[in-house]
Amino acid sequence: GEDDSSSGSESTGSEGSGSDFDLLEEGQFTTASSGLYKPFSFEEGGDLKGFDIDIGNAIAEEMGLEPNPVTTPFETIIQGLNSNRYDAIIGSMSNTKERSEQVSFSDPYYYSGGAIFVREGNTEIQSAEDLEGKKIGVVGQSTYETAAAEYTDDIQYYTSDVVALQDLTIEGRLDAVITADVVGFEAQNAGLEVEMVGEPLWIEQPSIAVRKDDEELLAAIDEALDTIIENGTYEEISEKWFGRNLLDVDLEGVEVLE
Amino acid sequence: MIVGKNIHKSFGDLEVLKGVDLHVKPQEVVVLVGVSGSGKSTLLRCFNFLEMINSGEITIDGHTINPKKEDLAKIRAEVGMVFQHFNLFPHKSVLENVIEAPITVKKMKKEEAKKLGMNLLRKVGLEDKADVYPSKLSGGQKQRVAIARSLAMEPKVMLFDEPTSALDPELVGEVLQVMKQLAEEGMTMVVVTHEMKFAKEVADRIIMIDQGTIIESADPKNFFENPQNERTKQFIQLVE
Amino acid sequence: MIVGKNIHKSFGDLEVLKGVDLHVKPQEVVVLVGVSGSGKSTLLRCFNFLEMINSGEITIDGHTINPKKEDLAKIRAEVGMVFQHFNLFPHKSVLENVIEAPITVKKMKKEEAKKLGMNLLRKVGLEDKADVYPSKLSGGQKQRVAIARSLAMEPKVMLFDEPTSALDPELVGEVLQVMKQLAEEGMTMVVVTHEMKFAKEVADRIIMIDQGTIIESADPKNFFENPQNERTKQFIQLVE
Amino acid sequence: MPDLFVDVFDVFMRTYQGFLEATVVTLELTAIGVVLGTVIGLIFALMKISGSKILRGIANIYITVIRGTPLIVQIMFLYFGIVEIYTMSNFWAGAIALGVHNGAYIAEIFRGAIQGIDPGQREASLSLGMNRKQTMQRIVFPQALRRSIPPLGNQFIITLKDSSLVYIIGVAEIFSLANREAAQSYQAFESFLVVALYYLVLVMIFTFLLRLYENKLDVDKA
Amino acid sequence: MPDLFVDVFDVFMRTYQGFLEATVVTLELTAIGVVLGTVIGLIFALMKISGSKILRGIANIYITVIRGTPLIVQIMFLYFGIVEIYTMSNFWAGAIALGVHNGAYIAEIFRGAIQGIDPGQREASLSLGMNRKQTMQRIVFPQALRRSIPPLGNQFIITLKDSSLVYIIGVAEIFSLANREAAQSYQAFESFLVVALYYLVLVMIFTFLLRLYENKLDVDKA
Ligand SMILES: Nc1ncnc2c1ncn2[C@@H]1O[C@H](COP(=O)(O)OP(=O)(O)OP(=O)(O)O)[C@@H](O)[C@H]1O
Ligand SMILES: Nc1ncnc2c1ncn2[C@@H]1O[C@H](COP(=O)(O)OP(=O)(O)OP(=O)(O)O)[C@@H](O)[C@H]1O
Ligand SMILES: [Mg+2]
Ligand SMILES: [Mg+2]
């Protein structure tokens, strides 16, 4: 009955919530994102929306819990988790070695390309090598910050990738922004005059993070994630936001960020 | 009534009172004079324990005060003080100013205190201002309220520190009038003032302080007509 | 020397001067008296154009002033003013206070101004304080510097607004002494003061202002011994 | 320019409902921050004028440390640092940080008001036979309190603006909403213009109320 | 407790080099902010006391708007708004925001100092025959300037703390460094404690210098 397991997993979920793991608020699955990362998490008309939010809702539902998405600045999102401000991070945070020393990650819930964006018509930067010594905008504590640091000392920090992309369109501020390809495309669609340089630099694996000691919760999340992928809920959400399934990526021959 | 013996008082290195002896008899009116900074205010403040003397002895109504052992509030209640700048309580009406201490200190009933207060306001000619706030009064009226406020505690002696020198000249008279009446009723008074006419008329004795010591003490006639000390002569010339 | 004709002055709805006529002859010393608020200061300030009159006419040394057309600074330079609170410039030494206006206004050479300044300081007995700052002076010394400062512009008339009422009584004499000397030298002066002894000795004329009008004007003897107006009589009683 | 106006109006219309909710949060933060700060301030002001050297010392350290560090550091310290002792929601962490911060400034307001009362008042009261406690309670404090209200009102306005800093710990007040709006609509300039207007209007309203009160005080006095 | 001490010391040792660089940035921001604010403040103070209604009106609007909105909003607004006119680096955007912000407060300092000069000074000067300009230049301004220095010193200290807010546009000053350190090392408590100490020490040094100066002023006066 995996295909038709909504009622089944619901019962497992409620059992779990009652005994297996402690939640911040009983019966609620409180998850964090920055809310500044359109189209993954953003606010419109007072409502928190986006791919991350929908995934969080679906997983909460699978676990028989009330979804409770909250926002917090990305720079301090891990500290917030470790100081019990929420149960999990569903905020497009990629699994890396360094981070997994602080938190535990679920299986990836999508694949995303880290990409270089420049102002439209910029011919100076054609590839990653051209970033040497340039001014690069990134969100603090993102994987893009680490990447940018490999090319330059001149890093400008932002709280939102979207705002960084906006700043990129202003002459004289930034030479490039490193962010997720989808985030850049979304901005492009919204009319920002930015363009991606070449192919994505790497593929990374955004995953759901929980505190190190929350093993039962992690297991439940992984199980719920599996379920929504298999029963088509995931595909529905992905199609809604991107017109494709983000998990359909050929990982052959590309660098996967760790 | 109030006796100071060999009073010494310093502020840090500055010795302001250098052994003052002052014996004020019951019902006596003593006027203190002296140039600015000579220590007149300091002496009054010592008598009211607003300043603590360094050595010497203060006796009130036959009772020698040991400030360390006694309840200073009780002693202060026996000595009324009227200040140059009135120091009325601005957040209380005229009547409330007068009855504050009787109610708070003596635990007098409010009704009784009000009666007392109205009597005192009548005495200083300000019955009609009972419910007014101090900011609405002229300087002379303020000072008369301040006198009534002090009298409400039925002090054994009244100290006045230049009660009229913050007043416009045409308002000086009304305050001196009240003080004169008080003297006539037999109140023991020590008055620091530059009003020589008042001193001549009302004082039993005029005392000149110079640099923290008493250099002259005489009845008004002798003080003005036959001063002994050179500094007193100078002073009289200056203020006459 | 200085003439006010039918001077009216209001502050908003409050009419402070209600048609004052005052004719001060050269070398005359006029003392202005009156209760607080009667308009004495306002009148002096009008004569110095620190306040602008609403109607009437002011003539200085035969020249009728039209404040709208003329350079007020020039006119003010001809009329010296001494204030109750001295208003010395605290950031300048005593000598600098005195020579400031001659240098800035008359473009006098610094050397020359200093000589003039020292002469004036000698005149008020403060030669030795030339390099001291005002904060180090006593009230009486401050006021004498203020007088010297005014004299440095060689005014045709000097206005004094209660020059001694902010002073401790023993310092009053030294200021009055300087003023007396000035009068003897023939300076035209208008003096607001409560010092009746000074008025009696020095004034050529005493003028009583009440509620914005002149109600009495007489030589000292007549003013005190034979006042015409009821309010003047009251006033004399109060201040005597 | 007309374009800008249209854009700003557009942002305004799109967001005003969210902003109204966020304004409530901002005002709640401000109110709690000031009330808490008043309580803390009163305690430390009393400590500062007390006879005990130790109490005075503690009060001095508190005031020096709070006034010597930026509010934003205090917020972060309280939110992420103090966790080891007690975990609170971001709203309460922010409100408490504002309260602790205000406490030091309000303590100085009270101390200033108390010490600003003419010493003659104390002396007159003592000379009437009232003891120290009676003098404080009946003469000094009532006057000091009345004097403290205008600077307290001012502190309220400062706190209203300062409350923007708790966005850093993710409280959904006005400024954080502007940030989110900027990230969502790609209209950073317009978003911050709108939020500036919100603050300006709020500050002007409270300034106006404060003036009204001060004028009333002046009239009472005269 | 000994553990905490070791941790804090550890964070301190690991970061002090970065912090020294960041401290230079903080001090540069502060200095530029105050100097620029003084220039702006002087201009607006003169406008506020000028005879022209229009100039006074402009000054009033400027001061009301700046004092009616949070600094952090001003920083964002300037960073994203001024671009349309001129693009500057984040450091300069931050420094200019601090300057523009300070300008309103310093204008009030100057205005207060000028209006705080006893009117008797003006009158005495006028009565000596000096004209308005001479009176202002030679009598009023020199005294007002001297009085402005202590509140200006105070404004410097406020700006030192306020400069922490330009972290939001990515300037690498002390607070932004602490933020990154806290996030990287997962030692939030220790990192913010260390940065608080940096600010505290800086503030105390400048407070001390300011006191020295004020005492010197007092001695000159007496
Ligand atoms: N609390 C104090 N601390 C230090 N010095 C003081 C204090 N009170 C008074 N003095 C000094 O003591 C001296 C005498 O002051 P006091 O007020 O007794 O003089 P006074 O005779 O009343 O003068 P005045 O006529 O000016 O009131 C002065 O030099 C004064 O500066
Ligand atoms: N600038 C002003 N604005 C409004 N009212 C004023 C002003 N100057 C003086 N007055 C009012 O004008 C009246 C006369 O004041 P003025 O100072 O001339 O009196 P005075 O005779 O000098 O009194 P005093 O003896 O108290 O100095 C008073 O009621 C005063 O309040
Ligand atoms: Mg005295
Ligand atoms: Mg006057």
PDB file of C-alpha atoms in Angstrom, chain A residues 25-113:
ATOM      1  CA  GLU A  25       4.666  22.716  19.996  1.00  0.00           C
ATOM      2  CA  GLU A  26       2.801  19.475  20.380  1.00  0.00           C
ATOM      3  CA  GLY A  27       1.111  18.393  17.188  1.00  0.00           C
ATOM      4  CA  GLN A  28       2.898  21.040  15.152  1.00  0.00           C
ATOM      5  CA  PHE A  29       5.812  20.695  12.822  1.00  0.00           C
ATOM      6  CA  THR A  30       7.657  24.005  13.054  1.00  0.00           C
ATOM      7  CA  THR A  31      10.063  24.533  10.195  1.00  0.00           C
ATOM      8  CA  ALA A  32      12.299  27.435   9.236  1.00  0.00           C
ATOM      9  CA  SER A  33      13.269  29.139   6.015  1.00  0.00           C
ATOM     10  CA  SER A  34      14.643  32.586   5.285  1.00  0.00           C
ATOM     11  CA  GLY A  35      11.500  33.743   3.499  1.00  0.00           C
ATOM     12  CA  LEU A  36      13.796  35.798   1.276  1.00  0.00           C
ATOM     13  CA  TYR A  37      14.497  33.156  -1.370  1.00  0.00           C
ATOM     14  CA  LYS A  38      11.946  33.375  -4.094  1.00  0.00           C
ATOM     15  CA  PRO A  39      10.604  31.034  -5.445  1.00  0.00           C
ATOM     16  CA  PHE A  40      11.570  28.617  -2.664  1.00  0.00           C
ATOM     17  CA  SER A  41      10.386  30.684   0.269  1.00  0.00           C
ATOM     18  CA  PHE A  42       8.937  34.145   0.135  1.00  0.00           C
ATOM     19  CA  GLU A  43       6.072  36.165   1.417  1.00  0.00           C
ATOM     20  CA  GLU A  44       3.278  37.519  -0.694  1.00  0.00           C
ATOM     21  CA  GLY A  45       0.279  39.346   0.625  1.00  0.00           C
ATOM     22  CA  GLY A  46       1.204  38.317   4.138  1.00  0.00           C
ATOM     23  CA  ASP A  47       1.376  34.609   3.278  1.00  0.00           C
ATOM     24  CA  LEU A  48       4.505  32.543   3.315  1.00  0.00           C
ATOM     25  CA  LYS A  49       4.759  30.690   0.000  1.00  0.00           C
ATOM     26  CA  GLY A  50       7.117  28.762  -2.185  1.00  0.00           C
ATOM     27  CA  PHE A  51       8.427  25.348  -2.962  1.00  0.00           C
ATOM     28  CA  ASP A  52      10.042  24.835   0.444  1.00  0.00           C
ATOM     29  CA  ILE A  53       6.854  25.784   2.191  1.00  0.00           C
ATOM     30  CA  ASP A  54       4.737  23.399   0.115  1.00  0.00           C
ATOM     31  CA  ILE A  55       7.196  20.569   0.721  1.00  0.00           C
ATOM     32  CA  GLY A  56       7.091  21.306   4.426  1.00  0.00           C
ATOM     33  CA  ASN A  57       3.311  21.244   4.390  1.00  0.00           C
ATOM     34  CA  ALA A  58       3.217  17.951   2.538  1.00  0.00           C
ATOM     35  CA  ILE A  59       5.690  16.331   4.893  1.00  0.00           C
ATOM     36  CA  ALA A  60       3.877  17.614   7.962  1.00  0.00           C
ATOM     37  CA  GLU A  61       0.668  16.227   6.591  1.00  0.00           C
ATOM     38  CA  GLU A  62       2.299  12.882   6.004  1.00  0.00           C
ATOM     39  CA  MET A  63       3.464  12.854   9.595  1.00  0.00           C
ATOM     40  CA  GLY A  64       0.014  13.771  10.817  1.00  0.00           C
ATOM     41  CA  LEU A  65       1.142  17.143  12.099  1.00  0.00           C
ATOM     42  CA  GLU A  66       0.003  20.698  11.685  1.00  0.00           C
ATOM     43  CA  PRO A  67       2.552  22.541   9.504  1.00  0.00           C
ATOM     44  CA  ASN A  68       3.987  25.681  11.094  1.00  0.00           C
ATOM     45  CA  PRO A  69       6.483  27.387   8.785  1.00  0.00           C
ATOM     46  CA  VAL A  70       8.444  30.325  10.262  1.00  0.00           C
ATOM     47  CA  THR A  71      11.138  32.595   8.873  1.00  0.00           C
ATOM     48  CA  THR A  72      14.513  33.547  10.264  1.00  0.00           C
ATOM     49  CA  PRO A  73      17.617  35.159   8.728  1.00  0.00           C
ATOM     50  CA  PHE A  74      19.639  32.570   6.831  1.00  0.00           C
ATOM     51  CA  GLU A  75      22.892  33.603   8.514  1.00  0.00           C
ATOM     52  CA  THR A  76      21.654  32.398  11.843  1.00  0.00           C
ATOM     53  CA  ILE A  77      19.312  29.650  10.760  1.00  0.00           C
ATOM     54  CA  ILE A  78      21.445  26.802  12.133  1.00  0.00           C
ATOM     55  CA  GLN A  79      21.961  28.560  15.437  1.00  0.00           C
ATOM     56  CA  GLY A  80      18.224  28.948  15.650  1.00  0.00           C
ATOM     57  CA  LEU A  81      17.719  25.231  15.137  1.00  0.00           C
ATOM     58  CA  ASN A  82      20.314  24.354  17.729  1.00  0.00           C
ATOM     59  CA  SER A  83      18.780  26.717  20.211  1.00  0.00           C
ATOM     60  CA  ASN A  84      15.381  25.021  19.831  1.00  0.00           C
ATOM     61  CA  ARG A  85      13.607  27.754  17.926  1.00  0.00           C
ATOM     62  CA  TYR A  86      12.044  25.281  15.486  1.00  0.00           C
ATOM     63  CA  ASP A  87      11.974  21.568  14.784  1.00  0.00           C
ATOM     64  CA  ALA A  88      13.626  21.514  11.385  1.00  0.00           C
ATOM     65  CA  ILE A  89      15.016  23.648   8.620  1.00  0.00           C
ATOM     66  CA  ILE A  90      13.222  23.290   5.327  1.00  0.00           C
ATOM     67  CA  GLY A  91      14.904  26.262   3.775  1.00  0.00           C
ATOM     68  CA  SER A  92      16.874  25.176   0.741  1.00  0.00           C
ATOM     69  CA  MET A  93      19.883  24.430   2.860  1.00  0.00           C
ATOM     70  CA  SER A  94      22.316  22.139   1.126  1.00  0.00           C
ATOM     71  CA  ASN A  95      23.929  19.238   2.839  1.00  0.00           C
ATOM     72  CA  THR A  96      27.616  19.904   3.300  1.00  0.00           C
ATOM     73  CA  LYS A  97      30.275  18.208   5.358  1.00  0.00           C
ATOM     74  CA  GLU A  98      30.826  21.235   7.472  1.00  0.00           C
ATOM     75  CA  ARG A  99      27.177  21.731   8.276  1.00  0.00           C
ATOM     76  CA  SER A 100      26.597  18.081   8.997  1.00  0.00           C
ATOM     77  CA  GLU A 101      28.934  18.437  11.924  1.00  0.00           C
ATOM     78  CA  GLN A 102      26.311  20.680  13.475  1.00  0.00           C
ATOM     79  CA  VAL A 103      23.018  19.212  12.272  1.00  0.00           C
ATOM     80  CA  SER A 104      21.677  16.021  10.725  1.00  0.00           C
ATOM     81  CA  PHE A 105      20.387  16.058   7.169  1.00  0.00           C
ATOM     82  CA  SER A 106      17.612  14.123   5.509  1.00  0.00           C
ATOM     83  CA  ASP A 107      17.875  12.785   1.981  1.00  0.00           C
ATOM     84  CA  PRO A 108      18.041  15.643  -0.507  1.00  0.00           C
ATOM     85  CA  TYR A 109      14.603  16.966  -1.445  1.00  0.00           C
ATOM     86  CA  TYR A 110      15.764  18.569  -4.644  1.00  0.00           C
ATOM     87  CA  TYR A 111      18.875  19.140  -6.691  1.00  0.00           C
ATOM     88  CA  SER A 112      19.995  22.607  -7.521  1.00  0.00           C
ATOM     89  CA  GLY A 113      22.788  24.121  -9.528  1.00  0.00           C
TER      90      GLY A 113
END
